[in-house]
């Protein structure tokens, strides 16, 4: 099964190739909302995929930390892949 962050990278790369853009400038969505929407469809679905409760303040903060880490990891991975091409 493909993870949300893997789908985000694949979708962004495919879009860049279709539009003839530099992959470096279009390697992934720019905002957290776009990242979540592409990978999971919505923030509640993202949080549920990590067993984080939507209505719990502590869990919500944990979900935000998970999202930030995924975005950083995906960005680092995409940049590394592009640099190796």
JSON list of N, CA and C in Angstrom, two decimals:
[
{"chain": "A", "resi": 1, "resn": "UNK", "atom": "N", "xyz": [0.84, -1.19, 0.00]},
{"chain": "A", "resi": 1, "resn": "UNK", "atom": "CA", "xyz": [0.00, 0.00, 0.00]},
{"chain": "A", "resi": 1, "resn": "UNK", "atom": "C", "xyz": [0.88, 1.25, 0.00]},
{"chain": "A", "resi": 2, "resn": "UNK", "atom": "N", "xyz": [0.50, 2.24, -0.74]},
{"chain": "A", "resi": 2, "resn": "UNK", "atom": "CA", "xyz": [1.26, 3.47, -0.85]},
{"chain": "A", "resi": 2, "resn": "UNK", "atom": "C", "xyz": [0.85, 4.43, 0.26]},
{"chain": "A", "resi": 3, "resn": "UNK", "atom": "N", "xyz": [1.85, 5.04, 0.90]},
{"chain": "A", "resi": 3, "resn": "UNK", "atom": "CA", "xyz": [1.53, 6.00, 1.96]},
{"chain": "A", "resi": 3, "resn": "UNK", "atom": "C", "xyz": [1.11, 7.33, 1.35]},
{"chain": "A", "resi": 4, "resn": "UNK", "atom": "N", "xyz": [0.49, 8.16, 2.18]},
{"chain": "A", "resi": 4, "resn": "UNK", "atom": "CA", "xyz": [0.04, 9.47, 1.71]},
{"chain": "A", "resi": 4, "resn": "UNK", "atom": "C", "xyz": [1.18, 10.32, 1.19]},
{"chain": "A", "resi": 5, "resn": "UNK", "atom": "N", "xyz": [2.32, 10.31, 1.90]},
{"chain": "A", "resi": 5, "resn": "UNK", "atom": "CA", "xyz": [3.43, 11.14, 1.45]},
{"chain": "A", "resi": 5, "resn": "UNK", "atom": "C", "xyz": [4.02, 10.64, 0.14]},
{"chain": "A", "resi": 6, "resn": "UNK", "atom": "N", "xyz": [4.00, 9.32, -0.09]},
{"chain": "A", "resi": 6, "resn": "UNK", "atom": "CA", "xyz": [4.47, 8.79, -1.37]},
{"chain": "A", "resi": 6, "resn": "UNK", "atom": "C", "xyz": [3.54, 9.21, -2.49]},
{"chain": "A", "resi": 7, "resn": "UNK", "atom": "N", "xyz": [2.23, 9.19, -2.25]},
{"chain": "A", "resi": 7, "resn": "UNK", "atom": "CA", "xyz": [1.27, 9.63, -3.26]},
{"chain": "A", "resi": 7, "resn": "UNK", "atom": "C", "xyz": [1.48, 11.11, -3.58]},
{"chain": "A", "resi": 8, "resn": "UNK", "atom": "N", "xyz": [1.74, 11.92, -2.57]},
{"chain": "A", "resi": 8, "resn": "UNK", "atom": "CA", "xyz": [1.96, 13.35, -2.78]},
{"chain": "A", "resi": 8, "resn": "UNK", "atom": "C", "xyz": [3.13, 13.57, -3.72]},
{"chain": "A", "resi": 9, "resn": "UNK", "atom": "N", "xyz": [4.25, 12.90, -3.46]},
{"chain": "A", "resi": 9, "resn": "UNK", "atom": "CA", "xyz": [5.43, 13.06, -4.31]},
{"chain": "A", "resi": 9, "resn": "UNK", "atom": "C", "xyz": [5.18, 12.60, -5.73]},
{"chain": "A", "resi": 10, "resn": "UNK", "atom": "N", "xyz": [4.51, 11.47, -5.89]},
{"chain": "A", "resi": 10, "resn": "UNK", "atom": "CA", "xyz": [4.21, 10.93, -7.21]},
{"chain": "A", "resi": 10, "resn": "UNK", "atom": "C", "xyz": [3.29, 11.85, -7.98]},
{"chain": "A", "resi": 11, "resn": "UNK", "atom": "N", "xyz": [2.24, 12.34, -7.35]},
{"chain": "A", "resi": 11, "resn": "UNK", "atom": "CA", "xyz": [1.30, 13.24, -8.01]},
{"chain": "A", "resi": 11, "resn": "UNK", "atom": "C", "xyz": [2.01, 14.53, -8.43]},
{"chain": "A", "resi": 12, "resn": "UNK", "atom": "N", "xyz": [2.83, 15.07, -7.56]},
{"chain": "A", "resi": 12, "resn": "UNK", "atom": "CA", "xyz": [3.53, 16.31, -7.89]},
{"chain": "A", "resi": 12, "resn": "UNK", "atom": "C", "xyz": [4.50, 16.11, -9.03]},
{"chain": "A", "resi": 13, "resn": "UNK", "atom": "N", "xyz": [5.22, 14.99, -9.03]},
{"chain": "A", "resi": 13, "resn": "UNK", "atom": "CA", "xyz": [6.17, 14.70, -10.11]},
{"chain": "A", "resi": 13, "resn": "UNK", "atom": "C", "xyz": [5.45, 14.51, -11.44]},
{"chain": "A", "resi": 14, "resn": "UNK", "atom": "N", "xyz": [4.36, 13.74, -11.42]},
{"chain": "A", "resi": 14, "resn": "UNK", "atom": "CA", "xyz": [3.58, 13.53, -12.64]},
{"chain": "A", "resi": 14, "resn": "UNK", "atom": "C", "xyz": [3.04, 14.85, -13.18]},
{"chain": "A", "resi": 15, "resn": "UNK", "atom": "N", "xyz": [2.53, 15.69, -12.30]},
{"chain": "A", "resi": 15, "resn": "UNK", "atom": "CA", "xyz": [1.98, 16.99, -12.72]},
{"chain": "A", "resi": 15, "resn": "UNK", "atom": "C", "xyz": [3.08, 17.84, -13.35]},
{"chain": "A", "resi": 16, "resn": "UNK", "atom": "N", "xyz": [4.25, 17.85, -12.76]},
{"chain": "A", "resi": 16, "resn": "UNK", "atom": "CA", "xyz": [5.36, 18.65, -13.29]},
{"chain": "A", "resi": 16, "resn": "UNK", "atom": "C", "xyz": [5.75, 18.17, -14.68]},
{"chain": "A", "resi": 17, "resn": "UNK", "atom": "N", "xyz": [5.80, 16.85, -14.86]},
{"chain": "A", "resi": 17, "resn": "UNK", "atom": "CA", "xyz": [6.16, 16.31, -16.17]},
{"chain": "A", "resi": 17, "resn": "UNK", "atom": "C", "xyz": [5.11, 16.62, -17.22]},
{"chain": "A", "resi": 18, "resn": "UNK", "atom": "N", "xyz": [3.84, 16.52, -16.85]},
{"chain": "A", "resi": 18, "resn": "UNK", "atom": "CA", "xyz": [2.76, 16.79, -17.79]},
{"chain": "A", "resi": 18, "resn": "UNK", "atom": "C", "xyz": [2.74, 18.26, -18.21]},
{"chain": "A", "resi": 19, "resn": "UNK", "atom": "N", "xyz": [3.05, 19.13, -17.30]},
{"chain": "A", "resi": 19, "resn": "UNK", "atom": "CA", "xyz": [3.01, 20.56, -17.61]},
{"chain": "A", "resi": 19, "resn": "UNK", "atom": "C", "xyz": [4.33, 21.07, -18.16]},
{"chain": "A", "resi": 20, "resn": "UNK", "atom": "N", "xyz": [5.34, 20.21, -18.22]},
{"chain": "A", "resi": 20, "resn": "UNK", "atom": "CA", "xyz": [6.63, 20.61, -18.75]},
{"chain": "A", "resi": 20, "resn": "UNK", "atom": "C", "xyz": [7.38, 21.55, -17.81]},
{"chain": "A", "resi": 21, "resn": "UNK", "atom": "N", "xyz": [7.01, 21.55, -16.55]},
{"chain": "A", "resi": 21, "resn": "UNK", "atom": "CA", "xyz": [7.67, 22.43, -15.58]},
{"chain": "A", "resi": 21, "resn": "UNK", "atom": "C", "xyz": [8.93, 21.75, -15.06]},
{"chain": "A", "resi": 22, "resn": "UNK", "atom": "N", "xyz": [9.80, 22.55, -14.51]},
{"chain": "A", "resi": 22, "resn": "UNK", "atom": "CA", "xyz": [10.95, 22.01, -13.81]},
{"chain": "A", "resi": 22, "resn": "UNK", "atom": "C", "xyz": [10.44, 21.23, -12.61]},
{"chain": "A", "resi": 23, "resn": "UNK", "atom": "N", "xyz": [10.91, 20.02, -12.44]},
{"chain": "A", "resi": 23, "resn": "UNK", "atom": "CA", "xyz": [10.47, 19.23, -11.29]},
{"chain": "A", "resi": 23, "resn": "UNK", "atom": "C", "xyz": [10.92, 19.88, -9.99]},
{"chain": "A", "resi": 24, "resn": "UNK", "atom": "N", "xyz": [12.00, 20.61, -10.00]},
{"chain": "A", "resi": 24, "resn": "UNK", "atom": "CA", "xyz": [12.47, 21.25, -8.79]},
{"chain": "A", "resi": 24, "resn": "UNK", "atom": "C", "xyz": [11.49, 22.30, -8.28]},
{"chain": "A", "resi": 25, "resn": "UNK", "atom": "N", "xyz": [10.80, 22.99, -9.19]},
{"chain": "A", "resi": 25, "resn": "UNK", "atom": "CA", "xyz": [9.87, 24.04, -8.76]},
{"chain": "A", "resi": 25, "resn": "UNK", "atom": "C", "xyz": [8.49, 23.51, -8.45]},
{"chain": "A", "resi": 26, "resn": "UNK", "atom": "N", "xyz": [8.19, 22.27, -8.86]},
{"chain": "A", "resi": 26, "resn": "UNK", "atom": "CA", "xyz": [6.86, 21.71, -8.62]},
{"chain": "A", "resi": 26, "resn": "UNK", "atom": "C", "xyz": [6.94, 20.34, -7.99]},
{"chain": "A", "resi": 27, "resn": "UNK", "atom": "N", "xyz": [7.89, 20.14, -7.09]},
{"chain": "A", "resi": 27, "resn": "UNK", "atom": "CA", "xyz": [8.11, 18.79, -6.58]},
{"chain": "A", "resi": 27, "resn": "UNK", "atom": "C", "xyz": [7.08, 18.34, -5.58]},
{"chain": "A", "resi": 28, "resn": "UNK", "atom": "N", "xyz": [6.38, 19.23, -4.91]},
{"chain": "A", "resi": 28, "resn": "UNK", "atom": "CA", "xyz": [5.29, 18.83, -4.03]},
{"chain": "A", "resi": 28, "resn": "UNK", "atom": "C", "xyz": [4.41, 20.02, -3.68]},
{"chain": "A", "resi": 29, "resn": "UNK", "atom": "N", "xyz": [3.23, 19.73, -3.14]},
{"chain": "A", "resi": 29, "resn": "UNK", "atom": "CA", "xyz": [2.33, 20.83, -2.78]},
{"chain": "A", "resi": 29, "resn": "UNK", "atom": "C", "xyz": [2.99, 21.80, -1.81]},
{"chain": "A", "resi": 30, "resn": "UNK", "atom": "N", "xyz": [2.62, 23.04, -1.91]},
{"chain": "A", "resi": 30, "resn": "UNK", "atom": "CA", "xyz": [3.26, 24.10, -1.13]},
{"chain": "A", "resi": 30, "resn": "UNK", "atom": "C", "xyz": [2.68, 24.29, 0.28]},
{"chain": "A", "resi": 31, "resn": "UNK", "atom": "N", "xyz": [1.44, 23.93, 0.50]},
{"chain": "A", "resi": 31, "resn": "UNK", "atom": "CA", "xyz": [0.83, 24.18, 1.80]},
{"chain": "A", "resi": 31, "resn": "UNK", "atom": "C", "xyz": [0.47, 22.87, 2.50]},
{"chain": "A", "resi": 32, "resn": "UNK", "atom": "N", "xyz": [0.28, 22.95, 3.81]},
{"chain": "A", "resi": 32, "resn": "UNK", "atom": "CA", "xyz": [-0.13, 21.77, 4.57]},
{"chain": "A", "resi": 32, "resn": "UNK", "atom": "C", "xyz": [-1.47, 21.27, 4.06]},
{"chain": "A", "resi": 33, "resn": "UNK", "atom": "N", "xyz": [-2.39, 22.18, 3.77]},
{"chain": "A", "resi": 33, "resn": "UNK", "atom": "CA", "xyz": [-3.71, 21.78, 3.27]},
{"chain": "A", "resi": 33, "resn": "UNK", "atom": "C", "xyz": [-3.59, 20.99, 1.98]},
{"chain": "A", "resi": 34, "resn": "UNK", "atom": "N", "xyz": [-2.76, 21.45, 1.05]},
{"chain": "A", "resi": 34, "resn": "UNK", "atom": "CA", "xyz": [-2.58, 20.75, -0.21]},
{"chain": "A", "resi": 34, "resn": "UNK", "atom": "C", "xyz": [-1.94, 19.38, 0.01]},
{"chain": "A", "resi": 35, "resn": "UNK", "atom": "N", "xyz": [-0.95, 19.33, 0.88]},
{"chain": "A", "resi": 35, "resn": "UNK", "atom": "CA", "xyz": [-0.25, 18.08, 1.18]},
{"chain": "A", "resi": 35, "resn": "UNK", "atom": "C", "xyz": [-1.24, 17.04, 1.72]},
{"chain": "A", "resi": 36, "resn": "UNK", "atom": "N", "xyz": [-2.08, 17.46, 2.67]},
{"chain": "A", "resi": 36, "resn": "UNK", "atom": "CA", "xyz": [-3.06, 16.55, 3.27]},
{"chain": "A", "resi": 36, "resn": "UNK", "atom": "C", "xyz": [-4.11, 16.15, 2.25]},
{"chain": "A", "resi": 37, "resn": "UNK", "atom": "N", "xyz": [-4.62, 17.11, 1.49]},
{"chain": "A", "resi": 37, "resn": "UNK", "atom": "CA", "xyz": [-5.67, 16.83, 0.51]},
{"chain": "A", "resi": 37, "resn": "UNK", "atom": "C", "xyz": [-5.21, 15.82, -0.54]},
{"chain": "A", "resi": 38, "resn": "UNK", "atom": "N", "xyz": [-3.99, 15.98, -1.03]},
{"chain": "A", "resi": 38, "resn": "UNK", "atom": "CA", "xyz": [-3.47, 15.08, -2.05]},
{"chain": "A", "resi": 38, "resn": "UNK", "atom": "C", "xyz": [-3.21, 13.69, -1.48]},
{"chain": "A", "resi": 39, "resn": "UNK", "atom": "N", "xyz": [-2.68, 13.62, -0.29]},
{"chain": "A", "resi": 39, "resn": "UNK", "atom": "CA", "xyz": [-2.31, 12.34, 0.29]},
{"chain": "A", "resi": 39, "resn": "UNK", "atom": "C", "xyz": [-3.42, 11.57, 0.98]},
{"chain": "A", "resi": 40, "resn": "UNK", "atom": "N", "xyz": [-4.34, 12.31, 1.64]},
{"chain": "A", "resi": 40, "resn": "UNK", "atom": "CA", "xyz": [-5.34, 11.65, 2.47]},
{"chain": "A", "resi": 40, "resn": "UNK", "atom": "C", "xyz": [-6.77, 12.12, 2.21]},
{"chain": "A", "resi": 41, "resn": "UNK", "atom": "N", "xyz": [-6.95, 13.24, 1.56]},
{"chain": "A", "resi": 41, "resn": "UNK", "atom": "CA", "xyz": [-8.29, 13.75, 1.27]},
{"chain": "A", "resi": 41, "resn": "UNK", "atom": "C", "xyz": [-8.76, 14.81, 2.23]},
{"chain": "A", "resi": 42, "resn": "UNK", "atom": "N", "xyz": [-8.44, 14.66, 3.50]},
{"chain": "A", "resi": 42, "resn": "UNK", "atom": "CA", "xyz": [-8.85, 15.66, 4.50]},
{"chain": "A", "resi": 42, "resn": "UNK", "atom": "C", "xyz": [-8.01, 15.49, 5.76]},
{"chain": "A", "resi": 43, "resn": "UNK", "atom": "N", "xyz": [-8.01, 16.52, 6.59]},
{"chain": "A", "resi": 43, "resn": "UNK", "atom": "CA", "xyz": [-7.25, 16.46, 7.84]},
{"chain": "A", "resi": 43, "resn": "UNK", "atom": "C", "xyz": [-7.81, 15.39, 8.78]},
{"chain": "A", "resi": 44, "resn": "UNK", "atom": "N", "xyz": [-9.13, 15.26, 8.94]},
{"chain": "A", "resi": 44, "resn": "UNK", "atom": "CA", "xyz": [-9.63, 14.18, 9.80]},
{"chain": "A", "resi": 44, "resn": "UNK", "atom": "C", "xyz": [-9.19, 12.79, 9.32]},
{"chain": "A", "resi": 45, "resn": "UNK", "atom": "N", "xyz": [-9.17, 12.56, 8.01]},
{"chain": "A", "resi": 45, "resn": "UNK", "atom": "CA", "xyz": [-8.72, 11.27, 7.48]},
{"chain": "A", "resi": 45, "resn": "UNK", "atom": "C", "xyz": [-7.23, 11.07, 7.74]},
{"chain": "A", "resi": 46, "resn": "UNK", "atom": "N", "xyz": [-6.45, 12.13, 7.57]},
{"chain": "A", "resi": 46, "resn": "UNK", "atom": "CA", "xyz": [-5.02, 12.05, 7.86]},
{"chain": "A", "resi": 46, "resn": "UNK", "atom": "C", "xyz": [-4.81, 11.66, 9.32]},
{"chain": "A", "resi": 47, "resn": "UNK", "atom": "N", "xyz": [-5.49, 12.38, 10.21]},
{"chain": "A", "resi": 47, "resn": "UNK", "atom": "CA", "xyz": [-5.32, 12.12, 11.64]},
{"chain": "A", "resi": 47, "resn": "UNK", "atom": "C", "xyz": [-5.78, 10.71, 12.00]},
{"chain": "A", "resi": 48, "resn": "UNK", "atom": "N", "xyz": [-6.87, 10.26, 11.43]},
{"chain": "A", "resi": 48, "resn": "UNK", "atom": "CA", "xyz": [-7.36, 8.90, 11.70]},
{"chain": "A", "resi": 48, "resn": "UNK", "atom": "C", "xyz": [-6.35, 7.86, 11.24]},
{"chain": "A", "resi": 49, "resn": "UNK", "atom": "N", "xyz": [-5.65, 8.13, 10.14]},
{"chain": "A", "resi": 49, "resn": "UNK", "atom": "CA", "xyz": [-4.68, 7.16, 9.63]},
{"chain": "A", "resi": 49, "resn": "UNK", "atom": "C", "xyz": [-3.51, 6.98, 10.59]},
{"chain": "A", "resi": 50, "resn": "UNK", "atom": "N", "xyz": [-3.31, 7.94, 11.49]},
{"chain": "A", "resi": 50, "resn": "UNK", "atom": "CA", "xyz": [-2.25, 7.86, 12.50]},
{"chain": "A", "resi": 50, "resn": "UNK", "atom": "C", "xyz": [-2.83, 7.65, 13.90]},
{"chain": "A", "resi": 51, "resn": "UNK", "atom": "N", "xyz": [-4.09, 7.23, 13.98]},
{"chain": "A", "resi": 51, "resn": "UNK", "atom": "CA", "xyz": [-4.78, 7.00, 15.26]},
{"chain": "A", "resi": 51, "resn": "UNK", "atom": "C", "xyz": [-4.73, 8.21, 16.18]},
{"chain": "A", "resi": 52, "resn": "UNK", "atom": "N", "xyz": [-4.89, 9.39, 15.58]},
{"chain": "A", "resi": 52, "resn": "UNK", "atom": "CA", "xyz": [-4.92, 10.64, 16.33]},
{"chain": "A", "resi": 52, "resn": "UNK", "atom": "C", "xyz": [-6.36, 11.11, 16.35]},
{"chain": "A", "resi": 53, "resn": "UNK", "atom": "N", "xyz": [-6.88, 11.39, 17.53]},
{"chain": "A", "resi": 53, "resn": "UNK", "atom": "CA", "xyz": [-8.28, 11.78, 17.67]},
{"chain": "A", "resi": 53, "resn": "UNK", "atom": "C", "xyz": [-8.48, 13.24, 17.28]},
{"chain": "A", "resi": 54, "resn": "UNK", "atom": "N", "xyz": [-9.45, 13.47, 16.41]},
{"chain": "A", "resi": 54, "resn": "UNK", "atom": "CA", "xyz": [-9.75, 14.81, 15.89]},
{"chain": "A", "resi": 54, "resn": "UNK", "atom": "C", "xyz": [-10.18, 15.77, 16.99]},
{"chain": "A", "resi": 55, "resn": "UNK", "atom": "N", "xyz": [-10.98, 15.35, 17.96]},
{"chain": "A", "resi": 55, "resn": "UNK", "atom": "CA", "xyz": [-11.54, 16.25, 18.97]},
{"chain": "A", "resi": 55, "resn": "UNK", "atom": "C", "xyz": [-10.69, 16.44, 20.21]},
{"chain": "A", "resi": 56, "resn": "UNK", "atom": "N", "xyz": [-9.53, 15.82, 20.28]},
{"chain": "A", "resi": 56, "resn": "UNK", "atom": "CA", "xyz": [-8.66, 15.88, 21.46]},
{"chain": "A", "resi": 56, "resn": "UNK", "atom": "C", "xyz": [-7.52, 16.87, 21.19]},
{"chain": "A", "resi": 57, "resn": "UNK", "atom": "N", "xyz": [-7.39, 17.89, 22.05]},
{"chain": "A", "resi": 57, "resn": "UNK", "atom": "CA", "xyz": [-6.38, 18.93, 21.82]},
{"chain": "A", "resi": 57, "resn": "UNK", "atom": "C", "xyz": [-4.96, 18.38, 21.77]},
{"chain": "A", "resi": 58, "resn": "UNK", "atom": "N", "xyz": [-4.63, 17.47, 22.68]},
{"chain": "A", "resi": 58, "resn": "UNK", "atom": "CA", "xyz": [-3.28, 16.90, 22.69]},
{"chain": "A", "resi": 58, "resn": "UNK", "atom": "C", "xyz": [-3.03, 16.07, 21.43]},
{"chain": "A", "resi": 59, "resn": "UNK", "atom": "N", "xyz": [-4.02, 15.29, 21.04]},
{"chain": "A", "resi": 59, "resn": "UNK", "atom": "CA", "xyz": [-3.89, 14.50, 19.82]},
{"chain": "A", "resi": 59, "resn": "UNK", "atom": "C", "xyz": [-3.78, 15.40, 18.59]},
{"chain": "A", "resi": 60, "resn": "UNK", "atom": "N", "xyz": [-4.55, 16.47, 18.57]},
{"chain": "A", "resi": 60, "resn": "UNK", "atom": "CA", "xyz": [-4.50, 17.40, 17.44]},
{"chain": "A", "resi": 60, "resn": "UNK", "atom": "C", "xyz": [-3.09, 17.97, 17.29]},
{"chain": "A", "resi": 61, "resn": "UNK", "atom": "N", "xyz": [-2.49, 18.36, 18.42]},
{"chain": "A", "resi": 61, "resn": "UNK", "atom": "CA", "xyz": [-1.11, 18.88, 18.37]},
{"chain": "A", "resi": 61, "resn": "UNK", "atom": "C", "xyz": [-0.14, 17.81, 17.88]},
{"chain": "A", "resi": 62, "resn": "UNK", "atom": "N", "xyz": [-0.35, 16.57, 18.32]},
{"chain": "A", "resi": 62, "resn": "UNK", "atom": "CA", "xyz": [0.48, 15.46, 17.84]},
{"chain": "A", "resi": 62, "resn": "UNK", "atom": "C", "xyz": [0.31, 15.27, 16.34]},
{"chain": "A", "resi": 63, "resn": "UNK", "atom": "N", "xyz": [-0.92, 15.37, 15.86]},
{"chain": "A", "resi": 63, "resn": "UNK", "atom": "CA", "xyz": [-1.17, 15.27, 14.43]},
{"chain": "A", "resi": 63, "resn": "UNK", "atom": "C", "xyz": [-0.44, 16.35, 13.64]},
{"chain": "A", "resi": 64, "resn": "UNK", "atom": "N", "xyz": [-0.42, 17.56, 14.18]},
{"chain": "A", "resi": 64, "resn": "UNK", "atom": "CA", "xyz": [0.31, 18.64, 13.51]},
{"chain": "A", "resi": 64, "resn": "UNK", "atom": "C", "xyz": [1.81, 18.37, 13.47]},
{"chain": "A", "resi": 65, "resn": "UNK", "atom": "N", "xyz": [2.34, 17.78, 14.55]},
{"chain": "A", "resi": 65, "resn": "UNK", "atom": "CA", "xyz": [3.78, 17.43, 14.56]},
{"chain": "A", "resi": 65, "resn": "UNK", "atom": "C", "xyz": [4.08, 16.33, 13.55]},
{"chain": "A", "resi": 66, "resn": "UNK", "atom": "N", "xyz": [3.20, 15.35, 13.46]},
{"chain": "A", "resi": 66, "resn": "UNK", "atom": "CA", "xyz": [3.37, 14.27, 12.49]},
{"chain": "A", "resi": 66, "resn": "UNK", "atom": "C", "xyz": [3.35, 14.84, 11.07]},
{"chain": "A", "resi": 67, "resn": "UNK", "atom": "N", "xyz": [2.40, 15.71, 10.80]},
{"chain": "A", "resi": 67, "resn": "UNK", "atom": "CA", "xyz": [2.28, 16.31, 9.48]},
{"chain": "A", "resi": 67, "resn": "UNK", "atom": "C", "xyz": [3.53, 17.11, 9.12]},
{"chain": "A", "resi": 68, "resn": "UNK", "atom": "N", "xyz": [4.01, 17.92, 10.06]},
{"chain": "A", "resi": 68, "resn": "UNK", "atom": "CA", "xyz": [5.22, 18.71, 9.79]},
{"chain": "A", "resi": 68, "resn": "UNK", "atom": "C", "xyz": [6.41, 17.81, 9.49]},
{"chain": "A", "resi": 69, "resn": "UNK", "atom": "N", "xyz": [6.56, 16.72, 10.26]},
{"chain": "A", "resi": 69, "resn": "UNK", "atom": "CA", "xyz": [7.67, 15.80, 10.03]},
{"chain": "A", "resi": 69, "resn": "UNK", "atom": "C", "xyz": [7.55, 15.11, 8.67]},
{"chain": "A", "resi": 70, "resn": "UNK", "atom": "N", "xyz": [6.33, 14.70, 8.31]},
{"chain": "A", "resi": 70, "resn": "UNK", "atom": "CA", "xyz": [6.13, 14.07, 7.00]},
{"chain": "A", "resi": 70, "resn": "UNK", "atom": "C", "xyz": [6.46, 15.02, 5.86]},
{"chain": "A", "resi": 71, "resn": "UNK", "atom": "N", "xyz": [6.03, 16.26, 6.00]},
{"chain": "A", "resi": 71, "resn": "UNK", "atom": "CA", "xyz": [6.30, 17.24, 4.95]},
{"chain": "A", "resi": 71, "resn": "UNK", "atom": "C", "xyz": [7.80, 17.49, 4.82]},
{"chain": "A", "resi": 72, "resn": "UNK", "atom": "N", "xyz": [8.49, 17.62, 5.94]},
{"chain": "A", "resi": 72, "resn": "UNK", "atom": "CA", "xyz": [9.94, 17.82, 5.90]},
{"chain": "A", "resi": 72, "resn": "UNK", "atom": "C", "xyz": [10.65, 16.63, 5.27]},
{"chain": "A", "resi": 73, "resn": "UNK", "atom": "N", "xyz": [10.24, 15.42, 5.68]},
{"chain": "A", "resi": 73, "resn": "UNK", "atom": "CA", "xyz": [10.85, 14.21, 5.14]},
{"chain": "A", "resi": 73, "resn": "UNK", "atom": "C", "xyz": [10.60, 14.08, 3.64]},
{"chain": "A", "resi": 74, "resn": "UNK", "atom": "N", "xyz": [9.37, 14.36, 3.22]},
{"chain": "A", "resi": 74, "resn": "UNK", "atom": "CA", "xyz": [9.02, 14.27, 1.80]},
{"chain": "A", "resi": 74, "resn": "UNK", "atom": "C", "xyz": [9.81, 15.30, 0.99]},
{"chain": "A", "resi": 75, "resn": "UNK", "atom": "N", "xyz": [9.91, 16.51, 1.51]},
{"chain": "A", "resi": 75, "resn": "UNK", "atom": "CA", "xyz": [10.67, 17.55, 0.81]},
{"chain": "A", "resi": 75, "resn": "UNK", "atom": "C", "xyz": [12.14, 17.15, 0.68]},
{"chain": "A", "resi": 76, "resn": "UNK", "atom": "N", "xyz": [12.71, 16.68, 1.76]},
{"chain": "A", "resi": 76, "resn": "UNK", "atom": "CA", "xyz": [14.12, 16.28, 1.75]},
{"chain": "A", "resi": 76, "resn": "UNK", "atom": "C", "xyz": [14.33, 15.13, 0.75]},
{"chain": "A", "resi": 77, "resn": "UNK", "atom": "N", "xyz": [13.45, 14.15, 0.76]},
{"chain": "A", "resi": 77, "resn": "UNK", "atom": "CA", "xyz": [13.55, 13.01, -0.14]},
{"chain": "A", "resi": 77, "resn": "UNK", "atom": "C", "xyz": [13.41, 13.43, -1.60]},
{"chain": "A", "resi": 78, "resn": "UNK", "atom": "N", "xyz": [12.43, 14.28, -1.88]},
{"chain": "A", "resi": 78, "resn": "UNK", "atom": "CA", "xyz": [12.23, 14.75, -3.26]},
{"chain": "A", "resi": 78, "resn": "UNK", "atom": "C", "xyz": [13.42, 15.56, -3.75]},
{"chain": "A", "resi": 79, "resn": "UNK", "atom": "N", "xyz": [13.94, 16.42, -2.92]},
{"chain": "A", "resi": 79, "resn": "UNK", "atom": "CA", "xyz": [15.12, 17.21, -3.31]},
{"chain": "A", "resi": 79, "resn": "UNK", "atom": "C", "xyz": [16.32, 16.30, -3.59]},
{"chain": "A", "resi": 80, "resn": "UNK", "atom": "N", "xyz": [16.48, 15.29, -2.76]},
{"chain": "A", "resi": 80, "resn": "UNK", "atom": "CA", "xyz": [17.59, 14.36, -2.94]},
{"chain": "A", "resi": 80, "resn": "UNK", "atom": "C", "xyz": [17.43, 13.57, -4.24]},
{"chain": "A", "resi": 81, "resn": "UNK", "atom": "N", "xyz": [16.22, 13.13, -4.54]},
{"chain": "A", "resi": 81, "resn": "UNK", "atom": "CA", "xyz": [15.97, 12.40, -5.77]},
{"chain": "A", "resi": 81, "resn": "UNK", "atom": "C", "xyz": [16.24, 13.28, -6.99]},
{"chain": "A", "resi": 82, "resn": "UNK", "atom": "N", "xyz": [15.81, 14.52, -6.93]},
{"chain": "A", "resi": 82, "resn": "UNK", "atom": "CA", "xyz": [16.03, 15.43, -8.06]},
{"chain": "A", "resi": 82, "resn": "UNK", "atom": "C", "xyz": [17.51, 15.75, -8.25]},
{"chain": "A", "resi": 83, "resn": "UNK", "atom": "N", "xyz": [18.23, 15.86, -7.15]},
{"chain": "A", "resi": 83, "resn": "UNK", "atom": "CA", "xyz": [19.65, 16.17, -7.22]},
{"chain": "A", "resi": 83, "resn": "UNK", "atom": "C", "xyz": [20.44, 15.00, -7.82]},
{"chain": "A", "resi": 84, "resn": "UNK", "atom": "N", "xyz": [19.93, 13.78, -7.65]},
{"chain": "A", "resi": 84, "resn": "UNK", "atom": "CA", "xyz": [20.61, 12.59, -8.15]},
{"chain": "A", "resi": 84, "resn": "UNK", "atom": "C", "xyz": [20.30, 12.29, -9.61]},
{"chain": "A", "resi": 85, "resn": "UNK", "atom": "N", "xyz": [19.42, 13.04, -10.23]},
{"chain": "A", "resi": 85, "resn": "UNK", "atom": "CA", "xyz": [19.05, 12.78, -11.64]},
{"chain": "A", "resi": 85, "resn": "UNK", "atom": "C", "xyz": [20.06, 13.39, -12.57]}
]
